[in-house]
Coordinates of N, CA and C in Angstrom, one line a residue:
M1 N -55.4 -51.0 -22.3 CA -56.8 -50.8 -22.1 C -57.0 -49.4 -21.5
R2 N -57.9 -48.6 -21.9 CA -58.1 -47.3 -21.5 C -59.6 -47.0 -21.4
L3 N -60.2 -46.5 -20.3 CA -61.6 -46.2 -20.2 C -61.7 -44.7 -19.6
Y4 N -62.5 -44.0 -20.3 CA -62.9 -42.6 -19.7 C -64.3 -42.6 -19.4
M5 N -64.7 -42.3 -18.3 CA -66.2 -42.2 -17.9 C -66.5 -40.8 -17.3
Q6 N -67.7 -40.3 -17.5 CA -68.2 -39.1 -17.0 C -69.5 -39.2 -16.3
I7 N -69.9 -38.4 -15.4 CA -71.1 -38.3 -14.8 C -71.6 -36.9 -15.0
P8 N -72.8 -36.6 -15.4 CA -73.2 -35.2 -15.6 C -73.3 -34.5 -14.2
A9 N -73.1 -33.1 -14.3 CA -73.2 -32.4 -13.1 C -74.7 -32.2 -12.7
A10 N -75.0 -32.4 -11.5 CA -76.4 -32.1 -11.1 C -76.8 -30.7 -10.7
D11 N -75.8 -29.9 -10.4 CA -76.1 -28.6 -9.8 C -75.5 -27.5 -10.6
G12 N -75.1 -27.8 -11.9 CA -74.5 -26.7 -12.7 C -72.9 -26.6 -12.6
S13 N -72.4 -27.4 -11.8 CA -70.9 -27.4 -11.7 C -70.3 -28.3 -12.8
A14 N -69.1 -28.3 -12.8 CA -68.5 -29.2 -14.0 C -68.7 -30.6 -13.7
P15 N -68.8 -31.4 -14.8 CA -69.0 -32.8 -14.7 C -67.9 -33.5 -14.1
R16 N -68.1 -34.6 -13.5 CA -67.0 -35.4 -12.9 C -66.6 -36.5 -13.9
Y17 N -65.3 -36.8 -13.8 CA -64.7 -37.9 -14.7 C -64.0 -38.9 -13.9
Y18 N -63.8 -40.1 -14.5 CA -63.1 -41.2 -13.9 C -62.4 -41.8 -15.1
H19 N -61.1 -41.9 -15.0 CA -60.2 -42.4 -16.1 C -59.4 -43.6 -15.6
L20 N -59.5 -44.8 -16.2 CA -58.8 -46.0 -15.9 C -57.9 -46.4 -17.0
H21 N -56.7 -46.7 -16.8 CA -55.9 -47.3 -17.9 C -54.8 -48.2 -17.4
L22 N -54.4 -49.3 -18.1 CA -53.4 -50.2 -17.7 C -52.1 -49.8 -18.4
Q23 N -51.0 -50.0 -17.7 CA -49.7 -49.7 -18.2 C -48.8 -50.9 -17.9
E24 N -48.1 -51.5 -18.8 CA -47.1 -52.4 -18.5 C -45.8 -51.7 -18.0
D25 N -45.3 -52.3 -16.9 CA -44.1 -51.7 -16.3 C -42.9 -52.4 -16.9
L26 N -41.7 -51.9 -16.5 CA -40.4 -52.4 -16.9 C -40.0 -53.7 -16.3
L27 N -40.8 -54.1 -15.2 CA -40.4 -55.3 -14.5 C -41.4 -56.5 -14.7
E28 N -42.1 -56.4 -15.9 CA -43.1 -57.5 -16.4 C -44.3 -57.5 -15.5
G29 N -44.6 -56.4 -14.7 CA -45.8 -56.3 -14.0 C -46.7 -55.3 -14.8
W30 N -47.9 -55.0 -14.1 CA -48.8 -54.1 -14.8 C -49.3 -53.1 -13.7
N31 N -49.5 -51.8 -14.1 CA -50.0 -50.7 -13.2 C -51.4 -50.4 -13.8
L32 N -52.3 -50.3 -12.8 CA -53.7 -49.8 -13.1 C -53.6 -48.3 -12.6
V33 N -53.8 -47.4 -13.5 CA -53.8 -46.0 -13.1 C -55.2 -45.5 -13.1
R34 N -55.6 -44.8 -12.0 CA -57.0 -44.3 -12.0 C -56.9 -42.9 -11.6
E35 N -57.6 -42.1 -12.3 CA -57.6 -40.7 -12.1 C -59.1 -40.2 -12.1
W36 N -59.4 -39.3 -11.2 CA -60.8 -38.8 -11.1 C -60.8 -37.4 -10.6
G37 N -61.9 -36.7 -10.8 CA -62.1 -35.3 -10.3 C -63.2 -34.6 -11.1
H38 N -63.2 -33.3 -11.0 CA -64.1 -32.5 -11.8 C -63.4 -32.1 -13.1
Q39 N -64.1 -32.1 -14.2 CA -63.7 -31.7 -15.5 C -63.1 -30.3 -15.4
G40 N -61.8 -30.2 -15.9 CA -61.3 -28.8 -16.0 C -60.5 -28.4 -14.7
A41 N -60.5 -29.3 -13.7 CA -59.8 -29.0 -12.4 C -58.9 -30.1 -12.2
G42 N -58.0 -29.8 -11.2 CA -56.9 -30.9 -10.8 C -57.7 -32.0 -10.2
G43 N -57.2 -33.3 -10.5 CA -57.9 -34.4 -9.9 C -56.9 -35.3 -9.1
R44 N -57.3 -36.4 -8.8 CA -56.5 -37.3 -7.9 C -56.0 -38.4 -8.9
V45 N -54.8 -38.9 -8.6 CA -54.2 -40.1 -9.3 C -53.7 -41.1 -8.4
I46 N -54.1 -42.4 -8.6 CA -53.5 -43.5 -7.8 C -53.1 -44.5 -8.8
K47 N -51.9 -45.1 -8.6 CA -51.4 -46.2 -9.3 C -51.3 -47.4 -8.5
D48 N -52.0 -48.6 -8.9 CA -51.9 -49.8 -8.2 C -51.1 -50.8 -9.1
H49 N -50.2 -51.5 -8.5 CA -49.4 -52.4 -9.1 C -49.8 -53.9 -9.0
Y50 N -49.8 -54.6 -10.1 CA -50.2 -56.1 -10.2 C -49.2 -56.9 -10.9
P51 N -49.0 -58.1 -10.4 CA -47.9 -59.0 -11.0 C -48.2 -59.4 -12.4
D52 N -49.5 -59.5 -12.8 CA -49.8 -59.9 -14.2 C -51.0 -59.2 -14.7
H53 N -51.2 -59.3 -16.0 CA -52.2 -58.6 -16.8 C -53.5 -59.0 -16.4
D54 N -53.7 -60.2 -16.0 CA -55.1 -60.8 -15.7 C -55.6 -60.2 -14.4
Q55 N -54.7 -60.1 -13.4 CA -55.1 -59.4 -12.1 C -55.4 -58.0 -12.3
A56 N -54.6 -57.3 -13.2 CA -54.8 -55.9 -13.4 C -56.1 -55.6 -14.1
M57 N -56.4 -56.5 -15.0 CA -57.8 -56.4 -15.8 C -58.9 -56.7 -14.9
E58 N -58.8 -57.7 -13.9 CA -59.9 -57.9 -13.1 C -60.2 -56.7 -12.2
A59 N -59.1 -56.0 -11.7 CA -59.2 -54.8 -10.9 C -59.8 -53.7 -11.7
L60 N -59.5 -53.5 -13.0 CA -60.1 -52.6 -13.9 C -61.6 -52.8 -14.0
V61 N -61.9 -54.0 -14.3 CA -63.4 -54.4 -14.4 C -64.1 -54.0 -13.2
R62 N -63.6 -54.5 -12.0 CA -64.3 -54.2 -10.8 C -64.5 -52.7 -10.6
L63 N -63.5 -51.9 -10.8 CA -63.7 -50.4 -10.6 C -64.6 -49.8 -11.6
R64 N -64.5 -50.4 -12.9 CA -65.5 -49.8 -13.9 C -66.9 -50.1 -13.5
D65 N -67.2 -51.3 -13.0 CA -68.5 -51.7 -12.7 C -69.0 -50.9 -11.4
E66 N -68.1 -50.6 -10.5 CA -68.4 -49.8 -9.4 C -68.8 -48.4 -9.8
Q67 N -68.1 -47.8 -10.8 CA -68.4 -46.5 -11.2 C -69.7 -46.4 -12.0
L68 N -70.0 -47.5 -12.9 CA -71.1 -47.6 -13.6 C -72.4 -47.5 -12.6
R69 N -72.2 -48.3 -11.5 CA -73.3 -48.3 -10.6 C -73.6 -47.0 -9.9
R70 N -72.6 -46.2 -9.8 CA -72.6 -44.8 -9.2 C -73.2 -43.8 -10.2
G71 N -73.4 -44.2 -11.5 CA -74.0 -43.3 -12.4 C -73.1 -42.8 -13.5
Y72 N -71.9 -43.2 -13.5 CA -70.9 -42.8 -14.6 C -71.3 -43.5 -15.9
R73 N -70.9 -43.0 -17.0 CA -71.1 -43.6 -18.3 C -69.8 -43.5 -19.0
I74 N -69.6 -44.6 -19.8 CA -68.3 -44.7 -20.5 C -68.5 -43.8 -21.8
V75 N -67.5 -42.8 -21.9 CA -67.5 -41.8 -23.0 C -66.5 -42.4 -24.0
F76 N -65.4 -43.0 -23.6 CA -64.3 -43.4 -24.5 C -63.7 -44.7 -24.0
A77 N -63.5 -45.6 -24.9 CA -62.8 -46.9 -24.6 C -61.8 -47.1 -25.7
Q78 N -60.5 -47.5 -25.3 CA -59.5 -47.8 -26.2 C -58.8 -49.1 -25.8
G79 N -58.3 -49.9 -26.8 CA -57.5 -51.0 -26.4 C -58.4 -52.3 -26.8
Q80 N -58.2 -53.3 -26.0 CA -58.9 -54.6 -26.3 C -60.4 -54.3 -26.2
E81 N -61.1 -55.4 -26.6 CA -62.6 -55.2 -26.5 C -62.9 -55.1 -25.0
Q82 N -64.0 -54.3 -24.7 CA -64.4 -54.1 -23.3 C -64.8 -55.4 -22.7
P83 N -64.2 -55.7 -21.5 CA -64.5 -56.9 -20.8 C -65.9 -56.9 -20.3

């Protein structure tokens, strides 16, 4: 599952982005990778580990909903149907 969200710039600066995606690791767990920042500039990356896919998906949905409340809009979604 991969989600890419953006929020338009209010003051003429570059738009902000928020990217979430799930990666299965080699030890049968899942990583939720989140990256955010201004478009065209270096951003921040955090990886959170979860023991199973369901917990990782719950975290992804929670973060997605939080960003949608902040004004971000989904620009690109790939993978399973959006939860």
